[in-house]
Amino acid sequence: MSKILGRPIFYSKPSLLKFRRTMLQRGTKKDFVNVMVMLYLITQMGNAKQITQDLPNYLGRPAHSVADFIAANEALFAPAK
């Protein structure tokens, strides 16, 4: 991501409680925050290790790489003003 956008991108890895509190303070709906926390927990516990090739079947077309998506949608990743 940093290479494509030409600027450093950092992942801060906040604690779950800090992340949850921050998202709620930003006005994100509580139910959505709870889902994000659960997805994070599942990933951290190693329960999301398996990589499948199901996405093209669901989409009905080949999947795009994250790098291709970022390059095609660079404006979405512009720094906040």
CSV table of N, CA and C in Angstrom, one decimal:
chain,number,residue,atom,x,y,z
A,1,MET,N,0.8,-1.2,0.0
A,1,MET,CA,0.0,0.0,0.0
A,1,MET,C,0.9,1.2,0.0
A,2,SER,N,1.9,1.3,0.9
A,2,SER,CA,2.8,2.4,0.9
A,2,SER,C,3.5,2.6,-0.4
A,3,LYS,N,3.9,1.5,-1.0
A,3,LYS,CA,4.6,1.6,-2.3
A,3,LYS,C,3.7,2.2,-3.4
A,4,ILE,N,2.5,1.7,-3.5
A,4,ILE,CA,1.6,2.2,-4.5
A,4,ILE,C,1.2,3.6,-4.3
A,5,LEU,N,0.9,4.0,-3.0
A,5,LEU,CA,0.5,5.4,-2.8
A,5,LEU,C,1.6,6.4,-2.6
A,6,GLY,N,2.8,5.9,-2.5
A,6,GLY,CA,4.0,6.8,-2.4
A,6,GLY,C,4.1,7.5,-1.1
A,7,ARG,N,3.5,6.9,0.0
A,7,ARG,CA,3.7,7.5,1.3
A,7,ARG,C,3.6,6.4,2.3
A,8,PRO,N,4.2,6.6,3.5
A,8,PRO,CA,4.1,5.5,4.5
A,8,PRO,C,2.7,5.3,5.1
A,9,ILE,N,2.3,4.1,5.2
A,9,ILE,CA,1.0,3.7,5.8
A,9,ILE,C,1.4,2.8,7.0
A,10,PHE,N,0.8,3.2,8.2
A,10,PHE,CA,1.2,2.5,9.4
A,10,PHE,C,-0.1,1.8,10.0
A,11,TYR,N,0.1,0.7,10.7
A,11,TYR,CA,-0.9,0.0,11.4
A,11,TYR,C,-0.6,0.1,12.9
A,12,SER,N,-1.4,0.7,13.6
A,12,SER,CA,-1.1,1.0,15.0
A,12,SER,C,-1.4,-0.2,16.0
A,13,LYS,N,-2.3,-1.1,15.6
A,13,LYS,CA,-2.6,-2.2,16.5
A,13,LYS,C,-3.0,-1.8,17.9
A,14,PRO,N,-4.1,-1.1,18.0
A,14,PRO,CA,-4.6,-0.7,19.3
A,14,PRO,C,-5.2,-1.9,20.1
A,15,SER,N,-5.3,-1.8,21.4
A,15,SER,CA,-6.0,-2.8,22.1
A,15,SER,C,-7.5,-2.8,21.7
A,16,LEU,N,-8.1,-4.0,21.9
A,16,LEU,CA,-9.5,-4.1,21.5
A,16,LEU,C,-10.4,-3.0,22.2
A,17,LEU,N,-10.1,-2.8,23.5
A,17,LEU,CA,-10.9,-1.9,24.3
A,17,LEU,C,-10.7,-0.5,23.8
A,18,LYS,N,-9.5,-0.1,23.5
A,18,LYS,CA,-9.2,1.2,23.0
A,18,LYS,C,-9.8,1.4,21.6
A,19,PHE,N,-9.7,0.4,20.7
A,19,PHE,CA,-10.3,0.5,19.4
A,19,PHE,C,-11.8,0.6,19.5
A,20,ARG,N,-12.5,-0.2,20.4
A,20,ARG,CA,-13.9,-0.1,20.5
A,20,ARG,C,-14.3,1.3,21.0
A,21,ARG,N,-13.6,1.8,22.0
A,21,ARG,CA,-14.0,3.1,22.6
A,21,ARG,C,-13.8,4.2,21.6
A,22,THR,N,-12.7,4.2,20.8
A,22,THR,CA,-12.5,5.2,19.8
A,22,THR,C,-13.5,5.1,18.7
A,23,MET,N,-13.9,4.0,18.2
A,23,MET,CA,-14.9,3.9,17.2
A,23,MET,C,-16.3,4.4,17.7
A,24,LEU,N,-16.6,4.1,18.9
A,24,LEU,CA,-17.9,4.6,19.5
A,24,LEU,C,-17.8,6.1,19.6
A,25,GLN,N,-16.7,6.6,20.0
A,25,GLN,CA,-16.5,8.1,20.2
A,25,GLN,C,-16.7,8.8,18.8
A,26,ARG,N,-16.3,8.1,17.8
A,26,ARG,CA,-16.4,8.6,16.4
A,26,ARG,C,-17.8,8.6,15.9
A,27,GLY,N,-18.7,7.9,16.6
A,27,GLY,CA,-20.1,7.9,16.2
A,27,GLY,C,-20.5,6.6,15.4
A,28,THR,N,-19.6,5.6,15.4
A,28,THR,CA,-19.9,4.4,14.7
A,28,THR,C,-20.9,3.7,15.5
A,29,LYS,N,-21.9,3.1,14.8
A,29,LYS,CA,-23.0,2.4,15.5
A,29,LYS,C,-22.4,1.2,16.4
A,30,LYS,N,-22.9,1.1,17.6
A,30,LYS,CA,-22.4,0.1,18.5
A,30,LYS,C,-22.5,-1.4,17.9
A,31,ASP,N,-23.5,-1.7,17.2
A,31,ASP,CA,-23.6,-3.1,16.7
A,31,ASP,C,-22.5,-3.3,15.6
A,32,PHE,N,-22.2,-2.3,14.8
A,32,PHE,CA,-21.1,-2.4,13.8
A,32,PHE,C,-19.8,-2.5,14.5
A,33,VAL,N,-19.6,-1.8,15.5
A,33,VAL,CA,-18.3,-1.8,16.3
A,33,VAL,C,-18.1,-3.2,16.9
A,34,ASN,N,-19.2,-3.8,17.4
A,34,ASN,CA,-19.1,-5.1,18.0
A,34,ASN,C,-18.7,-6.2,17.0
A,35,VAL,N,-19.3,-6.0,15.8
A,35,VAL,CA,-18.9,-7.0,14.7
A,35,VAL,C,-17.5,-6.8,14.3
A,36,MET,N,-17.0,-5.6,14.2
A,36,MET,CA,-15.6,-5.4,13.9
A,36,MET,C,-14.7,-6.0,15.0
A,37,VAL,N,-15.0,-5.8,16.2
A,37,VAL,CA,-14.2,-6.4,17.3
A,37,VAL,C,-14.2,-7.9,17.2
A,38,MET,N,-15.4,-8.5,16.9
A,38,MET,CA,-15.4,-10.0,16.8
A,38,MET,C,-14.6,-10.5,15.7
A,39,LEU,N,-14.6,-9.8,14.5
A,39,LEU,CA,-13.8,-10.2,13.4
A,39,LEU,C,-12.3,-10.1,13.7
A,40,TYR,N,-12.0,-9.0,14.4
A,40,TYR,CA,-10.6,-8.9,14.8
A,40,TYR,C,-10.2,-10.0,15.7
A,41,LEU,N,-11.0,-10.4,16.7
A,41,LEU,CA,-10.7,-11.4,17.6
A,41,LEU,C,-10.5,-12.8,16.9
A,42,ILE,N,-11.4,-13.1,16.0
A,42,ILE,CA,-11.4,-14.3,15.2
A,42,ILE,C,-10.0,-14.4,14.5
A,43,THR,N,-9.6,-13.3,13.9
A,43,THR,CA,-8.4,-13.2,13.1
A,43,THR,C,-7.2,-13.4,14.1
A,44,GLN,N,-7.2,-12.7,15.2
A,44,GLN,CA,-6.1,-12.8,16.2
A,44,GLN,C,-6.0,-14.2,16.8
A,45,MET,N,-7.1,-14.9,16.9
A,45,MET,CA,-7.0,-16.3,17.4
A,45,MET,C,-6.6,-17.3,16.4
A,46,GLY,N,-6.4,-16.9,15.2
A,46,GLY,CA,-5.9,-17.8,14.1
A,46,GLY,C,-7.0,-18.6,13.4
A,47,ASN,N,-8.3,-18.2,13.7
A,47,ASN,CA,-9.4,-19.0,13.1
A,47,ASN,C,-9.7,-18.5,11.6
A,48,ALA,N,-8.9,-17.6,11.1
A,48,ALA,CA,-9.2,-17.1,9.7
A,48,ALA,C,-8.0,-17.4,8.8
A,49,LYS,N,-7.2,-18.4,9.1
A,49,LYS,CA,-6.0,-18.7,8.4
A,49,LYS,C,-6.2,-19.2,7.0
A,50,GLN,N,-7.3,-20.0,6.8
A,50,GLN,CA,-7.5,-20.6,5.5
A,50,GLN,C,-7.8,-19.6,4.4
A,51,ILE,N,-7.1,-19.7,3.3
A,51,ILE,CA,-7.4,-18.9,2.1
A,51,ILE,C,-8.1,-19.8,1.1
A,52,THR,N,-9.2,-19.4,0.6
A,52,THR,CA,-9.9,-20.2,-0.4
A,52,THR,C,-10.0,-19.4,-1.8
A,53,GLN,N,-10.4,-20.1,-2.8
A,53,GLN,CA,-10.6,-19.5,-4.1
A,53,GLN,C,-12.1,-19.3,-4.4
A,54,ASP,N,-12.9,-19.1,-3.4
A,54,ASP,CA,-14.3,-18.9,-3.5
A,54,ASP,C,-14.8,-17.6,-4.1
A,55,LEU,N,-14.0,-16.6,-3.9
A,55,LEU,CA,-14.5,-15.2,-4.3
A,55,LEU,C,-14.8,-15.1,-5.8
A,56,PRO,N,-14.0,-15.6,-6.7
A,56,PRO,CA,-14.4,-15.5,-8.1
A,56,PRO,C,-15.8,-16.2,-8.4
A,57,ASN,N,-16.1,-17.3,-7.7
A,57,ASN,CA,-17.4,-17.9,-7.9
A,57,ASN,C,-18.5,-17.0,-7.4
A,58,TYR,N,-18.3,-16.3,-6.3
A,58,TYR,CA,-19.3,-15.4,-5.7
A,58,TYR,C,-19.5,-14.2,-6.6
A,59,LEU,N,-18.4,-13.7,-7.2
A,59,LEU,CA,-18.4,-12.5,-8.0
A,59,LEU,C,-18.9,-12.8,-9.4
A,60,GLY,N,-18.6,-14.0,-9.9
A,60,GLY,CA,-18.9,-14.3,-11.3
A,60,GLY,C,-17.8,-13.7,-12.2
A,61,ARG,N,-16.7,-13.4,-11.7
A,61,ARG,CA,-15.5,-12.8,-12.4
A,61,ARG,C,-14.3,-13.1,-11.6
A,62,PRO,N,-13.1,-13.0,-12.3
A,62,PRO,CA,-11.9,-13.2,-11.5
A,62,PRO,C,-11.7,-12.1,-10.4
A,63,ALA,N,-11.1,-12.5,-9.3
A,63,ALA,CA,-10.8,-11.5,-8.2
A,63,ALA,C,-9.7,-10.6,-8.6
A,64,HIS,N,-9.7,-9.4,-8.0
A,64,HIS,CA,-8.6,-8.4,-8.2
A,64,HIS,C,-7.7,-8.5,-7.0
A,65,SER,N,-6.5,-8.2,-7.2
A,65,SER,CA,-5.6,-8.2,-6.0
A,65,SER,C,-5.8,-6.9,-5.2
A,66,VAL,N,-5.4,-6.8,-4.0
A,66,VAL,CA,-5.6,-5.6,-3.2
A,66,VAL,C,-4.7,-4.5,-3.8
A,67,ALA,N,-3.6,-4.8,-4.3
A,67,ALA,CA,-2.7,-3.8,-5.0
A,67,ALA,C,-3.4,-3.2,-6.2
A,68,ASP,N,-4.1,-4.1,-7.0
A,68,ASP,CA,-4.8,-3.5,-8.2
A,68,ASP,C,-6.0,-2.6,-7.7
A,69,PHE,N,-6.7,-3.0,-6.6
A,69,PHE,CA,-7.8,-2.2,-6.1
A,69,PHE,C,-7.3,-0.9,-5.7
A,70,ILE,N,-6.2,-0.8,-4.9
A,70,ILE,CA,-5.6,0.4,-4.4
A,70,ILE,C,-5.2,1.3,-5.6
A,71,ALA,N,-4.5,0.7,-6.5
A,71,ALA,CA,-4.1,1.5,-7.7
A,71,ALA,C,-5.2,2.1,-8.5
A,72,ALA,N,-6.3,1.3,-8.6
A,72,ALA,CA,-7.5,1.8,-9.4
A,72,ALA,C,-8.3,2.8,-8.6
A,73,ASN,N,-8.2,2.8,-7.3
A,73,ASN,CA,-9.0,3.7,-6.4
A,73,ASN,C,-8.2,4.6,-5.5
A,74,GLU,N,-7.0,5.0,-6.1
A,74,GLU,CA,-6.1,5.8,-5.3
A,74,GLU,C,-6.7,7.0,-4.6
A,75,ALA,N,-7.7,7.6,-5.2
A,75,ALA,CA,-8.3,8.8,-4.6
A,75,ALA,C,-9.0,8.5,-3.3
A,76,LEU,N,-9.5,7.2,-3.1
A,76,LEU,CA,-10.2,6.8,-1.9
A,76,LEU,C,-9.2,6.8,-0.7
A,77,PHE,N,-7.9,6.7,-1.0
A,77,PHE,CA,-6.9,6.6,0.0
A,77,PHE,C,-6.1,7.9,0.2
A,78,ALA,N,-6.7,9.0,-0.3
A,78,ALA,CA,-6.0,10.3,-0.1
A,78,ALA,C,-6.0,10.7,1.4
A,79,PRO,N,-5.0,11.3,1.8
A,79,PRO,CA,-5.0,11.8,3.2
A,79,PRO,C,-6.2,12.7,3.5
A,80,ALA,N,-6.7,12.6,4.8
A,80,ALA,CA,-7.8,13.5,5.2
A,80,ALA,C,-7.3,14.9,5.2
A,81,LYS,N,-8.2,15.9,4.8
A,81,LYS,CA,-7.8,17.3,4.9
A,81,LYS,C,-8.3,18.0,6.1
